[in-house]
Amino acid sequence: MQTPATHMPESVVIVLFGATGDLAGRMVLPALVEVHERGLMPDRWRLIGCAAEDLDDETFRDRVEAALARGGHRLPEDWTELRSRVRYVGGTFSAAEPGDLPAVLAAAREELRQQSGAEPLVLHFLAVPPAAFAPITRGLGAHDLTDGARVVYEKPYGTSLESFEELDALVKEVLHEEQVFRIDHFLGKEAVQTIYVLRFANQLFGSEWSRASVDQVQIDVPEDLDVANRAAFYEATGAALDMLVTHLFQVAGQVAMEPPADLRDPASVIAAREAVLRAFHPLDPEEDVVLGQFEGYTDIEGVPEDSTQDTYVAARLWIDTERWRGVPFLLRTGKRMAVKDQRITLVLKPPFGPLAAELKEPNRIEICFSGEGEVVLGITVKTPGPDLAYSSGRAVLDLDDVPGGEALSPYASLISDAIIGDRSLFTTAEGLRAAFTAYLPLQGPDRPAPLPYAPGSWGPEEARRLAAPYRWCLGQ
Ligand code: BG6
C-alpha cells in the first residue's frame, strides 16, 4: 500500500535464498513475476537465486520457467529480456563460506547504480527452513551485505520461544529493526486485509464485532494436501508450529484488533494487531488443544516410524481484552483433511425470546480467505410459502466481483510492500514473542499425544467438544 511514508526505489536486487526449493518455486518466484507485471517493481531489477545446488545461470533460468509452468502461470511477455536479469549462485553461504554471492551481488549493484545513478535497494529473501536463518544472517553481517538492504524472513521465525529469542538477538546484532521484514503470507491475503475495512467502514459489521453479539469465532483452515513432497520440513515443524503459532494466530490478531488510530499508518495497524497477540492466554494443552496425525503419515519416506509429529491441530484460544473476554476463538488446521478451505466465522448470539428455540442454525458472518475471497452472511429468513417457518439463507459477496481493482496474490502483495517499505502487514519481534509465549505450554510435558484420523476426514472426533455448544461450521 503506497502511503506518504513509503518510497519506490529506483532499482532493486532481490537475493533469493532457497531459490530451488518448494516455497520459492510455488510462491516466491511466481509472485516476483506478478509484482513485475503489475508494475509494482522498480523498472530496473535483478534477481540472484541462491541455493546449495550447483547450477549455471541458464539452468536456473530454465528452472524458473518450469516453476512458473508447474503453477499454471504464463511467462511474462517481456520474458526474453527478463531472463538475462536472473543470475544464480550455488553452494553454501555462511560467515565462514561466502562463496560467490558477495561478488555477484556487488556486480549487480554496480550495474544498476550505473543505469539509474542511485544506490539500489537490496532485498534478501530467506525462503529457507528455520534452521538456516541464523547462518545466513551471520553471513550477511560478516560479508557486509546488509548496507541498504532489507531482509525478509519466512515463517516460522524460530521454532520455540527460546529459539525465537536466540534468532532475534542475532538478527538485532546484524540488522536494524527497520531492515527486518518477518513475513506471514496469510496477512497478505486479500480477504484478511478486507477484515478491517469491513468492520471499520460498515457500522453493520462494526457494531456486531464483539462479545455483545458474538458467541464464538472460528478460524478454520482444513487442507486436503499431503506432506509427502516436504516430509523433512514437516517432520521438523508439524501442524501447530507450521500453521497455528504463525498464520492462525496472526489472523486471530487481525480479526480481534481494536480500531487502529489510522488505517494508513503502519505503526498504528501493527500496534492494534499485536496488542491482541499480547492478550492471548497461554494455551491450556489439556482443556483446549487436540492434536492429530493422519493414518499413513509414518509410511511417508523420511518420516520415522515412531513419529509423534502433529499433522492436525484444533485449539480453543482465549483473548483477554474487554471486547473478547469469554469468547472462544476456535482455531483448526490439518493436512489430508476432507476439503481445502480457509474461513473465519463469527457465530452470532441467538436473538432474545422464544424465536431462538426455533432457529436451526446460528446466524453467522463468514469471511472466506482462500483464493480471491468471499464475505458471506448466514442469516435467518422466512421459509417461502404459506406458513411462518424459519430457514437459514446465505448472502455471498465474491470479492473478485468488487469493481475497480484486481487482487494481488499474498506473496506479491507482501513483496511489493517490502520493496516500498510498508510494514503494516509484517510481524514484529514483540508480536512473535507474544505468539510463542501463548504457544509455549504446547511444547512442554503436557503436550497431548496426537490422535489418529483417517485421511479425507475432518480429523479426530475429540475436537468436537472444543466447539460445544455449537459445532465446527465446516464439516461435521
Ligand atoms: C504455508 C505452510 O505457510 O502455508 C503450508 O507451510 C500450508 O503447510 C500453506 O499448506 C498454505 O498456504 P496457502 O497459500 O495455500 O493458503
Coordinates of C-alpha atoms and ligand atoms in Angstrom, one line a residue:
M1 CA 0.0 0.0 0.0
Q2 CA 1.5 3.4 -1.0
T3 CA 1.5 5.9 1.8
P4 CA 3.4 9.1 2.4
A5 CA 6.0 7.1 4.4
T6 CA 6.7 4.6 1.6
H7 CA 9.0 5.0 -1.3
M8 CA 9.6 3.2 -4.6
P9 CA 13.3 2.7 -5.0
E10 CA 15.0 3.4 -8.4
S11 CA 16.1 -0.2 -8.6
V12 CA 16.3 -3.4 -6.6
V13 CA 18.4 -6.5 -6.4
I14 CA 16.5 -9.5 -5.0
V15 CA 18.6 -12.2 -3.5
L16 CA 16.5 -15.3 -3.1
F17 CA 17.9 -17.8 -0.6
G18 CA 16.3 -21.3 -1.1
A19 CA 15.8 -20.4 -4.7
T20 CA 15.5 -24.1 -5.9
G21 CA 13.2 -25.1 -3.0
D22 CA 9.4 -25.8 -2.9
L23 CA 8.4 -22.4 -1.4
A24 CA 10.4 -20.4 -4.0
G25 CA 9.0 -22.4 -6.8
R26 CA 5.4 -22.4 -5.7
M27 CA 5.1 -19.0 -4.2
V28 CA 8.0 -16.6 -4.4
L29 CA 9.1 -16.8 -8.0
P30 CA 5.6 -16.5 -9.4
A31 CA 5.0 -13.6 -7.0
L32 CA 8.1 -11.8 -8.2
V33 CA 6.9 -12.1 -11.8
E34 CA 3.4 -10.9 -10.7
V35 CA 4.9 -7.8 -9.0
H36 CA 6.8 -7.0 -12.2
E37 CA 3.8 -7.5 -14.4
R38 CA 1.6 -5.4 -12.2
G39 CA 4.1 -2.5 -12.4
L40 CA 4.9 -2.7 -8.7
M41 CA 8.6 -3.5 -9.2
P42 CA 11.1 -0.7 -10.0
D43 CA 11.8 -0.7 -13.7
R44 CA 15.3 -1.9 -13.1
W45 CA 15.7 -5.1 -11.1
R46 CA 17.9 -8.1 -10.8
L47 CA 17.3 -11.5 -9.2
I48 CA 20.0 -13.6 -7.8
G49 CA 18.9 -17.1 -6.9
C50 CA 21.0 -18.8 -4.2
A51 CA 20.8 -22.5 -3.1
A52 CA 23.1 -25.4 -2.4
E53 CA 22.8 -27.0 -5.8
D54 CA 25.5 -26.3 -8.3
L55 CA 23.7 -24.8 -11.4
D56 CA 24.7 -22.3 -14.0
D57 CA 22.6 -19.2 -14.8
E58 CA 20.9 -20.7 -17.8
T59 CA 19.8 -23.8 -15.9
F60 CA 18.4 -21.7 -13.1
R61 CA 16.5 -19.6 -15.6
D62 CA 15.0 -22.7 -17.1
R63 CA 14.0 -23.8 -13.6
V64 CA 12.3 -20.5 -13.0
E65 CA 10.3 -21.1 -16.3
A66 CA 9.5 -24.6 -15.2
A67 CA 8.3 -23.5 -11.8
L68 CA 6.0 -20.9 -13.4
A69 CA 4.6 -23.5 -15.8
R70 CA 4.0 -26.0 -13.0
G71 CA 1.9 -23.4 -11.1
G72 CA -0.1 -22.7 -14.3
H73 CA 1.5 -19.2 -14.7
R74 CA 2.2 -18.0 -18.1
L75 CA 5.6 -16.3 -18.9
P76 CA 5.5 -12.5 -19.0
E77 CA 5.6 -11.0 -22.5
D78 CA 9.0 -9.5 -21.9
W79 CA 10.4 -12.7 -20.5
T80 CA 13.2 -13.0 -23.1
E81 CA 14.6 -9.7 -21.8
L82 CA 13.9 -10.6 -18.2
R83 CA 15.8 -13.9 -18.3
S84 CA 19.0 -12.0 -18.6
R85 CA 18.3 -10.2 -15.3
V86 CA 18.3 -13.6 -13.5
R87 CA 21.6 -15.0 -12.0
Y88 CA 22.4 -17.9 -9.9
V89 CA 24.9 -18.6 -7.1
G90 CA 25.3 -22.2 -5.9
G91 CA 26.9 -23.6 -2.8
T92 CA 26.9 -22.8 0.9
F93 CA 26.6 -19.3 2.1
S94 CA 27.6 -18.6 5.7
A95 CA 30.1 -16.4 7.7
A96 CA 32.8 -18.9 7.1
E97 CA 32.0 -19.6 3.4
P98 CA 30.8 -16.6 1.4
G99 CA 31.1 -18.4 -1.9
D100 CA 30.4 -16.2 -5.0
L101 CA 27.5 -14.2 -3.6
P102 CA 29.4 -11.1 -2.5
A103 CA 31.0 -10.7 -5.9
V104 CA 27.8 -11.4 -7.9
L105 CA 25.8 -9.1 -5.7
A106 CA 28.4 -6.3 -6.0
A107 CA 28.4 -6.6 -9.8
A108 CA 24.5 -6.4 -9.9
R109 CA 24.5 -3.4 -7.7
E110 CA 27.2 -1.7 -9.8
E111 CA 25.2 -2.3 -13.0
L112 CA 22.1 -0.8 -11.5
R113 CA 24.0 2.1 -10.0
Q114 CA 25.4 2.9 -13.4
Q115 CA 22.0 2.7 -15.0
S116 CA 20.0 4.8 -12.5
G117 CA 22.6 6.8 -10.8
A118 CA 21.2 5.8 -7.4
E119 CA 22.1 3.1 -5.0
P120 CA 19.8 0.1 -5.5
L121 CA 17.7 -1.4 -2.7
V122 CA 18.9 -5.0 -1.9
L123 CA 16.1 -7.3 -0.8
H124 CA 17.4 -10.6 0.7
F125 CA 14.5 -13.1 0.8
L126 CA 15.2 -16.1 3.1
A127 CA 12.8 -18.8 1.7
V128 CA 14.6 -21.4 3.7
P129 CA 13.8 -23.6 6.7
P130 CA 14.1 -22.0 10.2
A131 CA 17.5 -23.7 10.9
A132 CA 19.1 -21.8 8.0
F133 CA 18.1 -18.3 9.2
A134 CA 21.0 -17.9 11.7
P135 CA 23.9 -19.0 9.5
I136 CA 22.6 -16.8 6.6
T137 CA 22.1 -13.8 8.9
R138 CA 25.6 -14.2 10.2
G139 CA 26.9 -14.5 6.7
L140 CA 25.1 -11.3 5.6
G141 CA 26.7 -9.5 8.6
A142 CA 30.2 -11.0 8.2
H143 CA 30.4 -10.1 4.5
D144 CA 28.9 -6.6 4.7
L145 CA 25.8 -7.4 2.7
T146 CA 23.4 -5.5 4.8
D147 CA 24.1 -1.9 3.7
G148 CA 21.0 -0.5 2.0
A149 CA 19.4 -3.9 2.4
R150 CA 16.1 -5.3 3.7
V151 CA 15.8 -8.9 4.8
V152 CA 12.6 -10.9 4.5
Y153 CA 12.4 -13.8 6.9
E154 CA 9.9 -16.6 6.2
K155 CA 7.9 -18.2 8.9
P156 CA 8.3 -19.8 11.4
Y157 CA 10.7 -17.3 12.7
G158 CA 12.0 -19.5 15.5
T159 CA 10.6 -22.9 16.5
S160 CA 10.1 -22.2 20.2
L161 CA 10.2 -19.2 22.5
E162 CA 13.8 -20.0 23.2
S163 CA 15.0 -20.4 19.6
F164 CA 13.0 -17.3 18.7
E165 CA 14.8 -15.3 21.3
E166 CA 18.2 -16.6 20.1
L167 CA 17.4 -15.8 16.5
D168 CA 16.0 -12.4 17.3
A169 CA 19.1 -11.4 19.4
L170 CA 21.3 -12.4 16.4
V171 CA 19.1 -10.5 13.9
K172 CA 19.3 -7.4 16.1
E173 CA 23.1 -7.6 16.2
V174 CA 23.3 -7.7 12.4
L175 CA 20.4 -5.5 11.3
H176 CA 18.3 -2.5 12.4
E177 CA 14.7 -3.3 13.0
E178 CA 13.6 -1.2 10.0
Q179 CA 15.5 -3.6 7.8
V180 CA 13.7 -6.7 9.0
F181 CA 10.5 -7.9 7.4
R182 CA 9.1 -11.1 9.1
I183 CA 6.6 -12.4 6.6
D184 CA 3.4 -14.3 7.3
H185 CA 1.7 -14.6 4.0
F186 CA -1.8 -15.1 5.5
L187 CA -1.7 -11.4 6.4
G188 CA -1.2 -10.6 2.7
K189 CA -4.3 -12.4 1.7
E190 CA -6.9 -10.0 0.1
A191 CA -9.8 -11.2 2.3
V192 CA -7.7 -11.0 5.5
Q193 CA -6.9 -7.4 4.6
T194 CA -10.6 -6.8 4.0
I195 CA -11.5 -7.6 7.6
Y196 CA -10.7 -4.2 9.0
V197 CA -12.3 -2.3 6.2
L198 CA -15.4 -4.4 6.6
R199 CA -15.5 -3.6 10.2
F200 CA -14.4 0.0 10.3
A201 CA -16.2 1.2 7.2
N202 CA -19.5 -0.6 7.9
Q203 CA -21.4 0.1 11.1
L204 CA -23.5 -3.0 10.3
F205 CA -20.4 -5.1 11.0
G206 CA -18.5 -2.8 13.3
S207 CA -21.4 -2.8 15.8
E208 CA -21.6 -6.6 16.0
W209 CA -17.9 -7.2 16.3
S210 CA -17.6 -8.0 20.0
R211 CA -18.7 -10.4 22.8
A212 CA -22.0 -8.5 22.9
S213 CA -23.1 -10.1 19.7
V214 CA -20.6 -12.9 19.0
D215 CA -20.7 -16.3 20.9
Q216 CA -17.7 -17.9 19.2
V217 CA -15.1 -17.2 16.5
Q218 CA -13.8 -20.0 14.3
I219 CA -10.7 -19.7 12.1
D220 CA -10.7 -22.9 10.2
V221 CA -8.1 -23.9 7.6
P222 CA -8.6 -27.6 6.7
E223 CA -6.2 -28.7 3.9
D224 CA -6.6 -31.8 1.7
L225 CA -3.0 -31.8 0.6
D226 CA -0.3 -34.2 1.6
V227 CA 3.1 -33.5 3.0
A228 CA 5.0 -36.2 1.1
N229 CA 7.0 -33.7 -1.0
R230 CA 8.2 -31.8 2.1
A231 CA 8.4 -34.5 4.7
A232 CA 11.7 -33.2 6.2
F233 CA 10.4 -29.7 6.7
Y234 CA 7.1 -31.0 8.1
E235 CA 8.6 -33.6 10.4
A236 CA 10.7 -30.7 11.9
T237 CA 7.7 -28.4 12.3
G238 CA 4.3 -30.1 12.5
A239 CA 0.9 -28.5 12.1
A240 CA 0.9 -26.4 15.3
L241 CA 4.2 -24.7 14.5
D242 CA 3.7 -24.5 10.7
M243 CA 0.2 -23.0 10.9
L244 CA -1.1 -22.3 14.4
V245 CA 1.5 -20.2 16.1
T246 CA 2.1 -18.4 12.8
H247 CA -0.8 -18.0 10.3
L248 CA -3.8 -18.7 12.6
F249 CA -2.6 -16.6 15.5
Q250 CA -1.9 -13.7 13.1
V251 CA -5.4 -14.0 11.5
A252 CA -6.9 -14.0 15.0
G253 CA -5.0 -10.8 15.7
Q254 CA -6.4 -9.3 12.6
V255 CA -10.0 -10.3 13.5
A256 CA -9.8 -9.3 17.1
M257 CA -8.0 -6.0 16.9
E258 CA -9.3 -2.6 18.2
P259 CA -9.7 0.1 15.6
P260 CA -6.2 1.5 14.7
A261 CA -5.8 5.2 15.1
D262 CA -5.1 5.5 11.3
L263 CA -5.5 2.6 8.9
R264 CA -2.9 4.1 6.6
D265 CA -0.3 4.3 9.3
P266 CA 1.7 1.0 9.6
A267 CA 2.7 1.7 13.2
S268 CA -0.9 2.0 14.3
V269 CA -2.1 -1.0 12.4
I270 CA 0.7 -3.2 13.8
A271 CA 0.2 -1.9 17.3
A272 CA -3.5 -2.7 17.1
R273 CA -3.0 -6.2 15.7
E274 CA -0.2 -7.1 18.1
A275 CA -2.0 -5.8 21.2
V276 CA -4.3 -8.7 20.6
L277 CA -1.4 -11.2 20.5
R278 CA -0.2 -9.9 23.8
A279 CA -3.7 -10.5 25.2
F280 CA -3.7 -14.3 24.2
H281 CA -4.0 -16.6 27.2
P282 CA -1.3 -19.3 27.1
L283 CA -2.9 -22.4 25.6
D284 CA -4.2 -25.0 28.0
P285 CA -3.0 -28.2 26.4
E286 CA -5.3 -30.4 28.4
E287 CA -8.5 -28.5 28.1
D288 CA -8.2 -26.6 24.9
V289 CA -6.0 -28.4 22.4
V290 CA -6.5 -31.6 20.3
L291 CA -3.6 -32.8 18.1
G292 CA -4.0 -35.4 15.4
Q293 CA -1.8 -37.4 13.0
F294 CA -3.3 -38.8 9.8
E295 CA -3.1 -42.5 9.4
G296 CA -0.3 -43.4 7.0
Y297 CA 1.8 -40.3 7.9
T298 CA 4.6 -42.5 9.3
D299 CA 4.7 -44.5 6.0
I300 CA 6.0 -41.4 4.1
E301 CA 9.6 -41.6 3.1
G302 CA 11.7 -39.6 5.5
V303 CA 9.3 -39.8 8.4
P304 CA 10.4 -42.0 11.3
E305 CA 8.1 -45.0 12.1
D306 CA 7.5 -43.8 15.7
S307 CA 7.0 -40.1 14.8
T308 CA 4.6 -38.3 17.1
Q309 CA 4.5 -35.2 15.0
D310 CA 1.1 -33.5 14.7
T311 CA -0.4 -33.1 11.2
Y312 CA -3.6 -31.6 12.7
V313 CA -4.3 -29.2 15.5
A314 CA -7.5 -27.8 16.9
A315 CA -7.2 -25.2 19.7
R316 CA -9.6 -23.0 21.7
L317 CA -7.9 -19.7 22.3
W318 CA -9.0 -17.1 24.8
I319 CA -8.3 -13.4 24.3
D320 CA -8.1 -11.2 27.3
T321 CA -9.5 -8.0 26.0
E322 CA -12.6 -6.1 27.0
R323 CA -14.1 -6.8 23.6
W324 CA -13.5 -10.5 23.5
R325 CA -13.4 -11.7 27.1
G326 CA -15.2 -15.1 27.4
V327 CA -15.5 -15.6 23.6
P328 CA -13.6 -18.7 22.4
F329 CA -11.6 -18.4 19.3
L330 CA -11.5 -21.9 17.7
L331 CA -8.5 -22.5 15.5
R332 CA -8.2 -25.6 13.4
T333 CA -6.0 -26.8 10.6
G334 CA -4.7 -30.1 9.3
K335 CA -3.3 -32.0 6.4
R336 CA -5.1 -34.7 4.4
M337 CA -8.5 -33.5 5.7
A338 CA -11.7 -33.7 3.8
V339 CA -11.5 -30.4 1.9
K340 CA -9.4 -27.3 1.4
D341 CA -11.0 -24.2 2.9
Q342 CA -9.9 -21.1 4.8
R343 CA -12.7 -19.5 6.7
I344 CA -13.3 -17.1 9.6
T345 CA -16.8 -17.5 11.1
L346 CA -18.3 -15.3 13.7
V347 CA -21.1 -17.3 15.3
L348 CA -23.7 -14.7 16.3
K349 CA -25.7 -14.9 19.5
P350 CA -29.3 -16.1 19.2
P351 CA -32.0 -13.5 19.3
F352 CA -33.9 -12.9 22.6
G353 CA -37.2 -14.6 23.2
P354 CA -39.0 -17.8 22.0
L355 CA -37.8 -17.5 18.4
A356 CA -34.3 -18.6 19.5
A357 CA -35.5 -22.1 20.1
E358 CA -36.9 -22.4 16.6
L359 CA -33.7 -21.4 14.7
K360 CA -31.9 -24.3 13.1
E361 CA -28.6 -22.6 12.6
P362 CA -27.0 -19.7 14.4
N363 CA -26.6 -16.6 12.3
R364 CA -23.1 -16.0 11.1
I365 CA -20.7 -13.6 9.5
E366 CA -18.1 -15.6 7.4
I367 CA -15.0 -14.5 5.6
C368 CA -13.5 -17.0 3.2
F369 CA -9.9 -16.1 2.7
S370 CA -8.7 -18.6 0.2
G371 CA -8.4 -17.5 -3.4
E372 CA -10.0 -14.2 -4.2
G373 CA -12.1 -14.3 -1.0
E374 CA -15.7 -14.0 -0.1
V375 CA -17.8 -12.3 2.5
V376 CA -20.8 -14.4 3.5
L377 CA -23.8 -13.6 5.7
G378 CA -25.6 -16.6 7.1
I379 CA -29.0 -15.2 8.1
T380 CA -32.4 -16.3 9.1
V381 CA -35.2 -15.6 6.7
K382 CA -38.8 -16.7 6.4
T383 CA -39.2 -20.0 4.6
P384 CA -41.0 -19.1 1.4
G385 CA -44.6 -20.5 1.5
P386 CA -47.8 -20.1 3.3
D387 CA -46.5 -20.9 6.8
L388 CA -44.4 -18.9 9.2
A389 CA -41.3 -21.0 9.4
Y390 CA -37.7 -20.1 9.5
S391 CA -34.8 -21.0 7.2
S392 CA -31.1 -20.1 7.1
G393 CA -30.0 -18.4 3.9
R394 CA -26.6 -17.3 2.7
A395 CA -25.8 -14.0 1.0
V396 CA -22.4 -14.3 -0.7
L397 CA -20.2 -11.4 -1.8
D398 CA -17.4 -12.6 -4.0
L399 CA -14.5 -10.2 -3.5
D400 CA -13.5 -10.8 -7.1
D401 CA -16.7 -9.2 -8.3
V402 CA -15.9 -5.9 -6.4
P403 CA -15.3 -3.4 -9.2
G404 CA -12.3 -1.1 -9.6
G405 CA -9.4 -3.3 -8.7
E406 CA -7.6 -6.6 -9.2
A407 CA -6.3 -8.7 -6.3
L408 CA -2.7 -9.4 -5.8
S409 CA -1.6 -12.9 -4.6
P410 CA -0.5 -12.7 -0.9
Y411 CA 3.2 -13.1 -1.6
A412 CA 3.1 -10.4 -4.4
S413 CA 1.3 -8.1 -2.1
L414 CA 3.9 -8.5 0.7
I415 CA 6.9 -8.4 -1.6
S416 CA 5.6 -5.2 -3.1
D417 CA 5.2 -3.8 0.4
A418 CA 8.7 -4.8 1.4
I419 CA 10.1 -3.1 -1.7
I420 CA 8.4 0.2 -0.9
G421 CA 9.0 -0.2 2.9
D422 CA 5.4 -0.6 4.1
R423 CA 5.5 -2.7 7.3
S424 CA 1.7 -2.8 8.1
L425 CA 1.3 -6.5 7.3
F426 CA 4.6 -7.8 8.7
T427 CA 5.1 -9.0 12.2
T428 CA 7.4 -7.6 14.9
A429 CA 9.6 -9.4 17.3
E430 CA 7.3 -8.3 20.2
G431 CA 4.3 -9.8 18.4
L432 CA 6.1 -13.1 17.7
R433 CA 7.3 -13.2 21.3
A434 CA 3.7 -13.0 22.4
A435 CA 2.7 -15.7 19.9
F436 CA 5.4 -18.1 21.1
T437 CA 4.6 -17.3 24.8
A438 CA 0.9 -18.4 24.2
Y439 CA 2.1 -21.5 22.4
L440 CA 4.8 -22.4 25.0
P441 CA 2.6 -24.9 27.1
L442 CA 2.1 -26.9 24.0
Q443 CA 5.8 -27.6 23.7
G444 CA 6.1 -28.8 27.3
P445 CA 5.4 -32.1 29.0
D446 CA 1.6 -31.5 28.8
R447 CA 1.6 -31.6 25.0
P448 CA -1.3 -34.1 24.2
A449 CA -0.4 -37.1 22.1
P450 CA -1.7 -36.8 18.6
L451 CA -4.8 -38.8 17.9
P452 CA -5.1 -40.8 14.7
Y453 CA -7.5 -39.7 12.0
A454 CA -8.5 -41.1 8.6
P455 CA -7.1 -39.3 5.6
G456 CA -10.0 -37.4 3.9
S457 CA -11.8 -37.0 7.3
W458 CA -12.4 -34.0 9.5
G459 CA -9.8 -35.0 12.0
P460 CA -10.2 -36.6 15.5
E461 CA -13.7 -36.6 16.9
E462 CA -12.3 -35.4 20.2
A463 CA -12.1 -31.9 18.7
R464 CA -15.9 -31.6 18.6
R465 CA -16.0 -30.8 22.3
L466 CA -14.0 -27.7 21.8
A467 CA -16.8 -26.1 19.7
A468 CA -19.6 -27.0 22.1
P469 CA -22.4 -25.9 22.5
Y470 CA -22.1 -25.2 18.8
R471 CA -20.3 -27.3 16.2
W472 CA -17.5 -26.6 13.8
C473 CA -19.1 -24.7 11.0
L474 CA -17.2 -26.5 8.3
G475 CA -17.6 -30.3 8.0
Q476 CA -19.1 -32.3 10.8
Ligands
BG6_1 C1 2.4 -22.5 4.4 C2 2.5 -23.8 5.2 O1 3.0 -21.4 5.1 O2 1.1 -22.2 4.1 C3 1.8 -24.9 4.4 O3 3.9 -24.1 5.4 C4 0.4 -24.5 4.0 O4 1.9 -26.1 5.2 C5 0.4 -23.2 3.3 O5 -0.1 -25.5 3.2 C6 -1.0 -22.7 3.0 O6 -0.8 -21.6 2.2 P1 -1.9 -21.1 1.1 O7 -1.3 -20.0 0.4 O8 -2.3 -22.3 0.3 O9 -3.1 -20.6 1.9

